[in-house]
Amino acid sequence: MQLRRTALVATLSVIALTAAACGGDSDSAAEPSVAEAPEFEAGTTMAEIAERGTITIGTKFDQPGFGLENLEGEIEGFDVEVAKIIAGALGIAPEDIEWEFTPSAVREEVIERGEVDMVVATYTINDARKERISFAGPYYQAGQQIMVASDDEDITGPDSLMDNPDAKICSVTGSTPSEQIRPYLASPDQLVLFEGYEQCADALSNGQVDAVTTDNVILLGFVSESDGEFKLVGEQFTEEPYGIGIPKGDVEFCEFIHETLRDNEEAYLEAWESTAGQIEGTQTPELPEFDECA
Ligand code: GLU
């Protein structure tokens, strides 16, 4: 995964590394197309990455369905596959991608510092974040929900948290759900924050907390892995449009990402079906209309 490869062959053809999409195993993602020696205007981010021959991408390693480190040490999930589509259009094969573990709280920082080329990590587009970075997308629309133990009859949604002032709810530092849940709490002490959602799921499992809140699709991943231990309650109560975080003001890179996703809608759908689409309760998305690049 962290190999470097600099030799580029001078042809503009696009090769599909495998044709796994044609009746292959639905559990494993099809290999993305990798452009061979694509040409970009000098001075653009695309030209710089293509010339370098590697790309560093920030994602999660602990979120089933979106970005999860498997037992072989590989990172898999919908975000990972979306990122591979973009890398492929830049001429970067999956083995030349360097994956950077990027918890929610550090996403803007790693982009600002230039430690990653982009972040694809269940990353909600919002104005506060846009002060520091730019987003391409959205490429998916999620929404915040609550997860509890399957035998919990007391917490039925965000509005029930006031009636259960002793209940603790877990979320992640630097995430939108950790802020958006606050108005529903009887006191700030109800909120427990960790670095990642896996820690919240563990805390729910061992009774340290009574609920976990974040985006529905992340929670569904933990429900599906819980063997009946967890369930979702209440309706989604926010909109979480997922964007690809890039350096602030890189309009050309943003437009390139939009063009790439539009041109690869089929690969986008395959990416979904082989990852988050495998989780019970998820629905196949349509590629959303993109925001204007800024
Ligand atoms: N989408 C939300 C956010 O960007 C929650 C998921 C996450 O923390 O990655 O904050």
mmCIF file of C-alpha atoms and ligand atoms in Angstrom:
data_model
loop_
_atom_site.group_PDB
_atom_site.id
_atom_site.type_symbol
_atom_site.label_atom_id
_atom_site.label_comp_id
_atom_site.label_asym_id
_atom_site.label_seq_id
_atom_site.Cartn_x
_atom_site.Cartn_y
_atom_site.Cartn_z
ATOM 1 C CA MET A 1 0.000 0.000 0.000
ATOM 2 C CA GLN A 2 2.817 2.393 0.658
ATOM 3 C CA LEU A 3 4.929 1.457 -2.340
ATOM 4 C CA ARG A 4 6.243 4.128 -4.624
ATOM 5 C CA ARG A 5 6.061 3.837 -8.361
ATOM 6 C CA THR A 6 7.318 6.537 -10.623
ATOM 7 C CA ALA A 7 7.622 4.989 -14.092
ATOM 8 C CA LEU A 8 4.785 6.193 -16.267
ATOM 9 C CA VAL A 9 4.226 4.962 -19.783
ATOM 10 C CA ALA A 10 3.492 7.625 -22.388
ATOM 11 C CA THR A 11 0.050 6.728 -23.562
ATOM 12 C CA LEU A 12 -3.305 8.214 -22.817
ATOM 13 C CA SER A 13 -5.273 4.990 -22.786
ATOM 14 C CA VAL A 14 -7.117 3.938 -19.691
ATOM 15 C CA ILE A 15 -6.697 0.379 -18.555
ATOM 16 C CA ALA A 16 -9.049 -1.539 -16.361
ATOM 17 C CA LEU A 17 -6.841 -3.703 -14.179
ATOM 18 C CA THR A 18 -9.443 -6.387 -13.748
ATOM 19 C CA ALA A 19 -12.974 -6.995 -14.845
ATOM 20 C CA ALA A 20 -14.205 -8.132 -11.469
ATOM 21 C CA ALA A 21 -17.398 -6.217 -12.115
ATOM 22 C CA CYS A 22 -18.445 -8.809 -14.675
ATOM 23 C CA GLY A 23 -20.019 -11.402 -12.446
ATOM 24 C CA GLY A 24 -17.280 -11.361 -9.832
ATOM 25 C CA ASP A 25 -17.481 -11.775 -6.104
ATOM 26 C CA SER A 26 -19.858 -9.127 -4.805
ATOM 27 C CA ASP A 27 -17.968 -8.934 -1.491
ATOM 28 C CA SER A 28 -14.781 -7.589 -2.970
ATOM 29 C CA ALA A 29 -14.595 -4.293 -4.786
ATOM 30 C CA ALA A 30 -13.714 -4.238 -8.481
ATOM 31 C CA GLU A 31 -10.270 -2.832 -9.127
ATOM 32 C CA PRO A 32 -10.635 0.753 -10.308
ATOM 33 C CA SER A 33 -9.524 1.965 -13.712
ATOM 34 C CA VAL A 34 -6.081 3.517 -13.630
ATOM 35 C CA ALA A 35 -5.296 6.131 -16.255
ATOM 36 C CA GLU A 36 -1.928 5.546 -17.834
ATOM 37 C CA ALA A 37 0.188 8.716 -17.958
ATOM 38 C CA PRO A 38 -2.725 11.161 -17.899
ATOM 39 C CA GLU A 39 -1.781 14.714 -18.835
ATOM 40 C CA PHE A 40 -2.650 17.730 -16.733
ATOM 41 C CA GLU A 41 -1.956 21.413 -16.967
ATOM 42 C CA ALA A 42 1.398 22.231 -15.402
ATOM 43 C CA GLY A 43 1.158 23.678 -11.932
ATOM 44 C CA THR A 44 -2.098 21.984 -11.022
ATOM 45 C CA THR A 45 -2.484 19.627 -8.084
ATOM 46 C CA MET A 46 -3.379 16.898 -10.555
ATOM 47 C CA ALA A 47 -0.103 17.387 -12.482
ATOM 48 C CA GLU A 48 1.865 17.408 -9.248
ATOM 49 C CA ILE A 49 0.303 14.173 -7.932
ATOM 50 C CA ALA A 50 0.526 12.410 -11.310
ATOM 51 C CA GLU A 51 4.197 13.369 -11.582
ATOM 52 C CA ARG A 52 4.869 12.173 -8.034
ATOM 53 C CA GLY A 53 3.241 8.804 -8.795
ATOM 54 C CA THR A 54 1.835 8.403 -5.286
ATOM 55 C CA ILE A 55 -0.994 9.985 -3.362
ATOM 56 C CA THR A 56 -1.607 10.304 0.372
ATOM 57 C CA ILE A 57 -5.246 9.978 1.364
ATOM 58 C CA GLY A 58 -6.711 10.524 4.814
ATOM 59 C CA THR A 59 -9.468 8.139 5.845
ATOM 60 C CA LYS A 60 -10.860 6.234 8.818
ATOM 61 C CA PHE A 61 -9.551 2.794 9.764
ATOM 62 C CA ASP A 62 -12.273 1.902 12.258
ATOM 63 C CA GLN A 63 -15.616 2.426 10.536
ATOM 64 C CA PRO A 64 -17.228 -0.679 9.017
ATOM 65 C CA GLY A 65 -18.518 -0.091 5.490
ATOM 66 C CA PHE A 66 -16.625 3.184 4.939
ATOM 67 C CA GLY A 67 -13.032 2.898 6.091
ATOM 68 C CA LEU A 68 -11.948 -0.151 8.036
ATOM 69 C CA GLU A 69 -8.636 -1.930 8.431
ATOM 70 C CA ASN A 70 -9.236 -5.614 7.708
ATOM 71 C CA LEU A 71 -7.378 -8.561 9.184
ATOM 72 C CA GLU A 72 -4.821 -8.436 6.364
ATOM 73 C CA GLY A 73 -4.001 -4.843 7.276
ATOM 74 C CA GLU A 74 -5.741 -3.436 4.191
ATOM 75 C CA ILE A 75 -8.145 -0.542 4.368
ATOM 76 C CA GLU A 76 -11.563 -1.193 2.845
ATOM 77 C CA GLY A 77 -14.905 0.559 2.541
ATOM 78 C CA PHE A 78 -16.924 2.955 0.417
ATOM 79 C CA ASP A 79 -14.716 5.975 1.168
ATOM 80 C CA VAL A 80 -11.670 3.923 0.271
ATOM 81 C CA GLU A 81 -13.202 2.865 -3.054
ATOM 82 C CA VAL A 82 -14.304 6.416 -3.908
ATOM 83 C CA ALA A 83 -10.771 7.587 -3.179
ATOM 84 C CA LYS A 84 -9.351 4.833 -5.414
ATOM 85 C CA ILE A 85 -11.542 6.017 -8.308
ATOM 86 C CA ILE A 86 -10.084 9.516 -7.979
ATOM 87 C CA ALA A 87 -6.539 8.219 -7.560
ATOM 88 C CA GLY A 88 -7.018 6.015 -10.627
ATOM 89 C CA ALA A 89 -7.979 9.023 -12.750
ATOM 90 C CA LEU A 90 -4.709 10.630 -11.649
ATOM 91 C CA GLY A 91 -2.828 7.552 -12.835
ATOM 92 C CA ILE A 92 -2.245 6.217 -9.316
ATOM 93 C CA ALA A 93 -2.837 2.491 -8.799
ATOM 94 C CA PRO A 94 -4.231 1.264 -5.445
ATOM 95 C CA GLU A 95 -0.811 -0.073 -4.388
ATOM 96 C CA ASP A 96 0.637 3.422 -4.752
ATOM 97 C CA ILE A 97 -1.829 4.998 -2.371
ATOM 98 C CA GLU A 98 -0.584 5.839 1.077
ATOM 99 C CA TRP A 99 -3.492 5.677 3.536
ATOM 100 C CA GLU A 100 -3.260 8.019 6.494
ATOM 101 C CA PHE A 101 -5.373 7.238 9.556
ATOM 102 C CA THR A 102 -7.388 10.432 10.005
ATOM 103 C CA PRO A 103 -9.741 10.612 12.996
ATOM 104 C CA SER A 104 -12.567 13.171 12.820
ATOM 105 C CA ALA A 105 -10.833 15.869 14.877
ATOM 106 C CA VAL A 106 -7.702 16.173 12.731
ATOM 107 C CA ARG A 107 -9.177 16.261 9.220
ATOM 108 C CA GLU A 108 -8.896 19.995 8.568
ATOM 109 C CA GLU A 109 -5.459 20.107 10.192
ATOM 110 C CA VAL A 110 -3.886 17.377 8.036
ATOM 111 C CA ILE A 111 -5.198 19.073 4.888
ATOM 112 C CA GLU A 112 -3.982 22.513 5.991
ATOM 113 C CA ARG A 113 -0.541 21.161 6.783
ATOM 114 C CA GLY A 114 -0.294 19.377 3.449
ATOM 115 C CA GLU A 115 0.167 16.015 5.151
ATOM 116 C CA VAL A 116 -2.438 14.464 2.843
ATOM 117 C CA ASP A 117 -3.583 15.257 -0.693
ATOM 118 C CA MET A 118 -7.228 14.724 0.215
ATOM 119 C CA VAL A 119 -9.473 13.364 2.950
ATOM 120 C CA VAL A 120 -12.270 10.913 2.184
ATOM 121 C CA ALA A 121 -13.609 10.045 5.621
ATOM 122 C CA THR A 122 -17.387 10.325 6.208
ATOM 123 C CA TYR A 123 -16.626 14.047 6.165
ATOM 124 C CA THR A 124 -19.656 16.319 6.384
ATOM 125 C CA ILE A 125 -19.525 19.465 4.269
ATOM 126 C CA ASN A 126 -20.284 22.511 6.414
ATOM 127 C CA ASP A 127 -19.504 26.213 6.540
ATOM 128 C CA ALA A 128 -17.231 26.070 9.591
ATOM 129 C CA ARG A 129 -14.990 23.529 7.890
ATOM 130 C CA LYS A 130 -15.107 25.501 4.648
ATOM 131 C CA GLU A 131 -13.362 28.348 6.463
ATOM 132 C CA ARG A 132 -10.249 26.174 6.538
ATOM 133 C CA ILE A 133 -10.484 23.759 3.606
ATOM 134 C CA SER A 134 -12.522 23.145 0.446
ATOM 135 C CA PHE A 135 -14.799 20.237 -0.372
ATOM 136 C CA ALA A 136 -15.556 18.405 -3.581
ATOM 137 C CA GLY A 137 -18.914 16.674 -3.612
ATOM 138 C CA PRO A 138 -21.164 15.748 -1.967
ATOM 139 C CA TYR A 139 -20.766 12.125 -3.042
ATOM 140 C CA TYR A 140 -23.167 10.735 -0.426
ATOM 141 C CA GLN A 141 -25.936 12.005 1.872
ATOM 142 C CA ALA A 142 -26.003 10.589 5.399
ATOM 143 C CA GLY A 143 -27.924 11.712 8.492
ATOM 144 C CA GLN A 144 -27.405 11.574 12.233
ATOM 145 C CA GLN A 145 -29.137 8.901 14.303
ATOM 146 C CA ILE A 146 -28.799 7.113 17.652
ATOM 147 C CA MET A 147 -27.710 3.546 18.452
ATOM 148 C CA VAL A 148 -28.521 1.770 21.731
ATOM 149 C CA ALA A 149 -28.452 -1.759 23.167
ATOM 150 C CA SER A 150 -31.164 -3.928 21.609
ATOM 151 C CA ASP A 151 -32.944 -4.412 24.947
ATOM 152 C CA ASP A 152 -33.055 -0.660 25.715
ATOM 153 C CA GLU A 153 -36.658 0.566 25.851
ATOM 154 C CA ASP A 154 -35.896 4.000 27.380
ATOM 155 C CA ILE A 155 -33.884 5.794 24.715
ATOM 156 C CA THR A 156 -36.101 5.998 21.676
ATOM 157 C CA GLY A 157 -34.526 8.937 19.821
ATOM 158 C CA PRO A 158 -32.892 12.303 20.518
ATOM 159 C CA ASP A 159 -35.956 13.701 22.316
ATOM 160 C CA SER A 160 -35.851 10.943 24.937
ATOM 161 C CA LEU A 161 -32.413 11.990 26.230
ATOM 162 C CA MET A 162 -33.868 14.850 28.346
ATOM 163 C CA ASP A 163 -36.181 12.330 30.044
ATOM 164 C CA ASN A 164 -33.211 10.090 30.851
ATOM 165 C CA PRO A 165 -30.741 12.565 32.370
ATOM 166 C CA ASP A 166 -28.526 9.791 33.755
ATOM 167 C CA ALA A 167 -28.060 8.227 30.341
ATOM 168 C CA LYS A 168 -24.647 8.738 28.743
ATOM 169 C CA ILE A 169 -24.296 9.159 24.997
ATOM 170 C CA CYS A 170 -21.028 8.706 23.151
ATOM 171 C CA SER A 171 -19.752 10.504 20.079
ATOM 172 C CA VAL A 172 -16.432 11.546 18.593
ATOM 173 C CA THR A 173 -14.369 14.673 19.173
ATOM 174 C CA GLY A 174 -14.439 17.060 16.226
ATOM 175 C CA SER A 175 -17.482 15.453 14.603
ATOM 176 C CA THR A 176 -20.690 17.233 13.639
ATOM 177 C CA PRO A 177 -22.901 14.759 15.591
ATOM 178 C CA SER A 178 -21.045 15.528 18.825
ATOM 179 C CA GLU A 179 -22.169 19.167 18.504
ATOM 180 C CA GLN A 180 -25.625 18.581 17.077
ATOM 181 C CA ILE A 181 -26.654 16.297 19.945
ATOM 182 C CA ARG A 182 -26.013 18.974 22.588
ATOM 183 C CA PRO A 183 -29.422 20.744 22.401
ATOM 184 C CA TYR A 184 -31.111 17.401 23.160
ATOM 185 C CA LEU A 185 -29.165 16.781 26.391
ATOM 186 C CA ALA A 186 -30.373 17.457 29.944
ATOM 187 C CA SER A 187 -26.769 18.353 30.830
ATOM 188 C CA PRO A 188 -23.397 18.435 29.033
ATOM 189 C CA ASP A 189 -22.254 15.633 31.366
ATOM 190 C CA GLN A 190 -24.376 13.220 29.376
ATOM 191 C CA LEU A 191 -21.962 13.468 26.454
ATOM 192 C CA VAL A 192 -18.894 11.213 26.382
ATOM 193 C CA LEU A 193 -16.338 11.879 23.636
ATOM 194 C CA PHE A 194 -13.761 9.504 22.203
ATOM 195 C CA GLU A 195 -11.362 9.702 19.273
ATOM 196 C CA GLY A 196 -13.178 7.106 17.161
ATOM 197 C CA TYR A 197 -16.558 5.409 16.861
ATOM 198 C CA GLU A 198 -15.182 1.946 17.543
ATOM 199 C CA GLN A 199 -14.375 3.128 21.068
ATOM 200 C CA CYS A 200 -17.970 4.356 21.416
ATOM 201 C CA ALA A 201 -19.302 0.974 20.228
ATOM 202 C CA ASP A 202 -17.046 -0.804 22.755
ATOM 203 C CA ALA A 203 -18.267 1.550 25.496
ATOM 204 C CA LEU A 204 -21.878 0.758 24.595
ATOM 205 C CA SER A 205 -21.113 -2.933 24.614
ATOM 206 C CA ASN A 206 -19.557 -2.878 28.073
ATOM 207 C CA GLY A 207 -22.209 -0.577 29.556
ATOM 208 C CA GLN A 208 -19.991 2.495 30.034
ATOM 209 C CA VAL A 209 -22.441 4.475 27.899
ATOM 210 C CA ASP A 210 -26.107 3.977 27.006
ATOM 211 C CA ALA A 211 -26.096 5.267 23.449
ATOM 212 C CA VAL A 212 -23.876 6.259 20.537
ATOM 213 C CA THR A 213 -24.646 8.990 18.058
ATOM 214 C CA THR A 214 -23.240 9.677 14.623
ATOM 215 C CA ASP A 215 -24.272 9.184 10.997
ATOM 216 C CA ASN A 216 -26.826 6.446 10.320
ATOM 217 C CA VAL A 217 -24.607 4.562 7.858
ATOM 218 C CA ILE A 218 -21.705 4.401 10.313
ATOM 219 C CA LEU A 219 -24.021 3.147 13.050
ATOM 220 C CA LEU A 220 -25.559 0.547 10.723
ATOM 221 C CA GLY A 221 -22.071 -0.880 10.234
ATOM 222 C CA PHE A 222 -21.701 -1.372 13.994
ATOM 223 C CA VAL A 223 -25.241 -2.798 14.282
ATOM 224 C CA SER A 224 -24.450 -5.341 11.578
ATOM 225 C CA GLU A 225 -21.254 -6.391 13.371
ATOM 226 C CA SER A 226 -22.916 -6.566 16.796
ATOM 227 C CA ASP A 227 -24.695 -9.884 16.357
ATOM 228 C CA GLY A 228 -27.996 -8.447 17.542
ATOM 229 C CA GLU A 229 -26.521 -6.506 20.464
ATOM 230 C CA PHE A 230 -27.257 -3.003 19.089
ATOM 231 C CA LYS A 231 -30.150 -1.307 17.295
ATOM 232 C CA LEU A 232 -30.893 2.132 15.849
ATOM 233 C CA VAL A 233 -33.669 4.221 17.398
ATOM 234 C CA GLY A 234 -35.580 7.277 16.184
ATOM 235 C CA GLU A 235 -35.401 8.925 12.801
ATOM 236 C CA GLN A 236 -32.381 10.648 11.302
ATOM 237 C CA PHE A 237 -32.417 14.222 12.603
ATOM 238 C CA THR A 238 -29.678 15.974 10.589
ATOM 239 C CA GLU A 239 -28.330 16.063 7.041
ATOM 240 C CA GLU A 240 -24.713 14.967 6.615
ATOM 241 C CA PRO A 241 -23.559 15.466 3.015
ATOM 242 C CA TYR A 242 -20.185 13.762 2.621
ATOM 243 C CA GLY A 243 -17.489 15.705 0.799
ATOM 244 C CA ILE A 244 -13.884 15.113 -0.175
ATOM 245 C CA GLY A 245 -11.662 17.471 1.763
ATOM 246 C CA ILE A 246 -8.960 19.232 -0.258
ATOM 247 C CA PRO A 247 -6.765 22.321 0.267
ATOM 248 C CA LYS A 248 -8.737 25.543 0.487
ATOM 249 C CA GLY A 249 -9.454 27.208 -2.813
ATOM 250 C CA ASP A 250 -8.144 24.418 -5.079
ATOM 251 C CA VAL A 251 -11.004 24.839 -7.549
ATOM 252 C CA GLU A 252 -9.261 22.931 -10.355
ATOM 253 C CA PHE A 253 -8.724 19.876 -8.170
ATOM 254 C CA CYS A 254 -12.339 20.059 -6.978
ATOM 255 C CA GLU A 255 -13.620 20.266 -10.565
ATOM 256 C CA PHE A 256 -11.385 17.379 -11.570
ATOM 257 C CA ILE A 257 -12.869 15.261 -8.751
ATOM 258 C CA HIS A 258 -16.412 16.152 -9.862
ATOM 259 C CA GLU A 259 -15.648 15.271 -13.462
ATOM 260 C CA THR A 260 -14.031 11.989 -12.393
ATOM 261 C CA LEU A 261 -16.994 10.919 -10.274
ATOM 262 C CA ARG A 262 -19.469 11.878 -13.025
ATOM 263 C CA ASP A 263 -17.457 9.868 -15.570
ATOM 264 C CA ASN A 264 -17.281 6.884 -13.227
ATOM 265 C CA GLU A 265 -20.834 6.603 -11.980
ATOM 266 C CA GLU A 266 -20.883 2.882 -12.601
ATOM 267 C CA ALA A 267 -17.690 2.356 -10.612
ATOM 268 C CA TYR A 268 -19.183 4.547 -7.861
ATOM 269 C CA LEU A 269 -22.247 2.282 -7.654
ATOM 270 C CA GLU A 270 -20.093 -0.851 -7.700
ATOM 271 C CA ALA A 271 -17.992 0.670 -4.936
ATOM 272 C CA TRP A 272 -21.145 1.113 -2.870
ATOM 273 C CA GLU A 273 -22.512 -2.373 -3.563
ATOM 274 C CA SER A 274 -19.270 -4.083 -2.589
ATOM 275 C CA THR A 275 -18.832 -2.147 0.662
ATOM 276 C CA ALA A 276 -21.520 -0.199 2.569
ATOM 277 C CA GLY A 277 -24.173 -1.757 0.308
ATOM 278 C CA GLN A 278 -23.435 -5.110 1.957
ATOM 279 C CA ILE A 279 -24.656 -3.795 5.294
ATOM 280 C CA GLU A 280 -28.269 -4.557 6.172
ATOM 281 C CA GLY A 281 -30.479 -1.480 6.130
ATOM 282 C CA THR A 282 -28.390 0.621 3.728
ATOM 283 C CA GLN A 283 -29.808 1.812 0.422
ATOM 284 C CA THR A 284 -27.994 2.252 -2.858
ATOM 285 C CA PRO A 285 -27.399 5.983 -3.348
ATOM 286 C CA GLU A 286 -27.506 8.024 -6.510
ATOM 287 C CA LEU A 287 -24.547 10.261 -7.139
ATOM 288 C CA PRO A 288 -25.830 13.563 -5.658
ATOM 289 C CA GLU A 289 -25.703 16.858 -7.490
ATOM 290 C CA PHE A 290 -22.385 18.495 -6.669
ATOM 291 C CA ASP A 291 -21.932 21.848 -4.956
ATOM 292 C CA GLU A 292 -20.088 24.562 -6.816
ATOM 293 C CA CYS A 293 -16.335 24.363 -6.313
ATOM 294 C CA ALA A 294 -14.933 27.254 -4.286
HETATM 295 N N1 GLU B 1 -20.098 13.042 9.151
HETATM 296 C C1 GLU B 1 -19.836 13.484 10.456
HETATM 297 C C2 GLU B 1 -18.620 14.399 10.527
HETATM 298 O O1 GLU B 1 -18.012 14.693 9.556
HETATM 299 C C3 GLU B 1 -19.691 12.328 11.419
HETATM 300 C C4 GLU B 1 -18.809 11.220 10.994
HETATM 301 C C5 GLU B 1 -17.363 11.435 11.344
HETATM 302 O O2 GLU B 1 -17.055 11.875 12.467
HETATM 303 O O3 GLU B 1 -16.544 11.128 10.501
HETATM 304 O O4 GLU B 1 -18.263 14.874 11.550
#
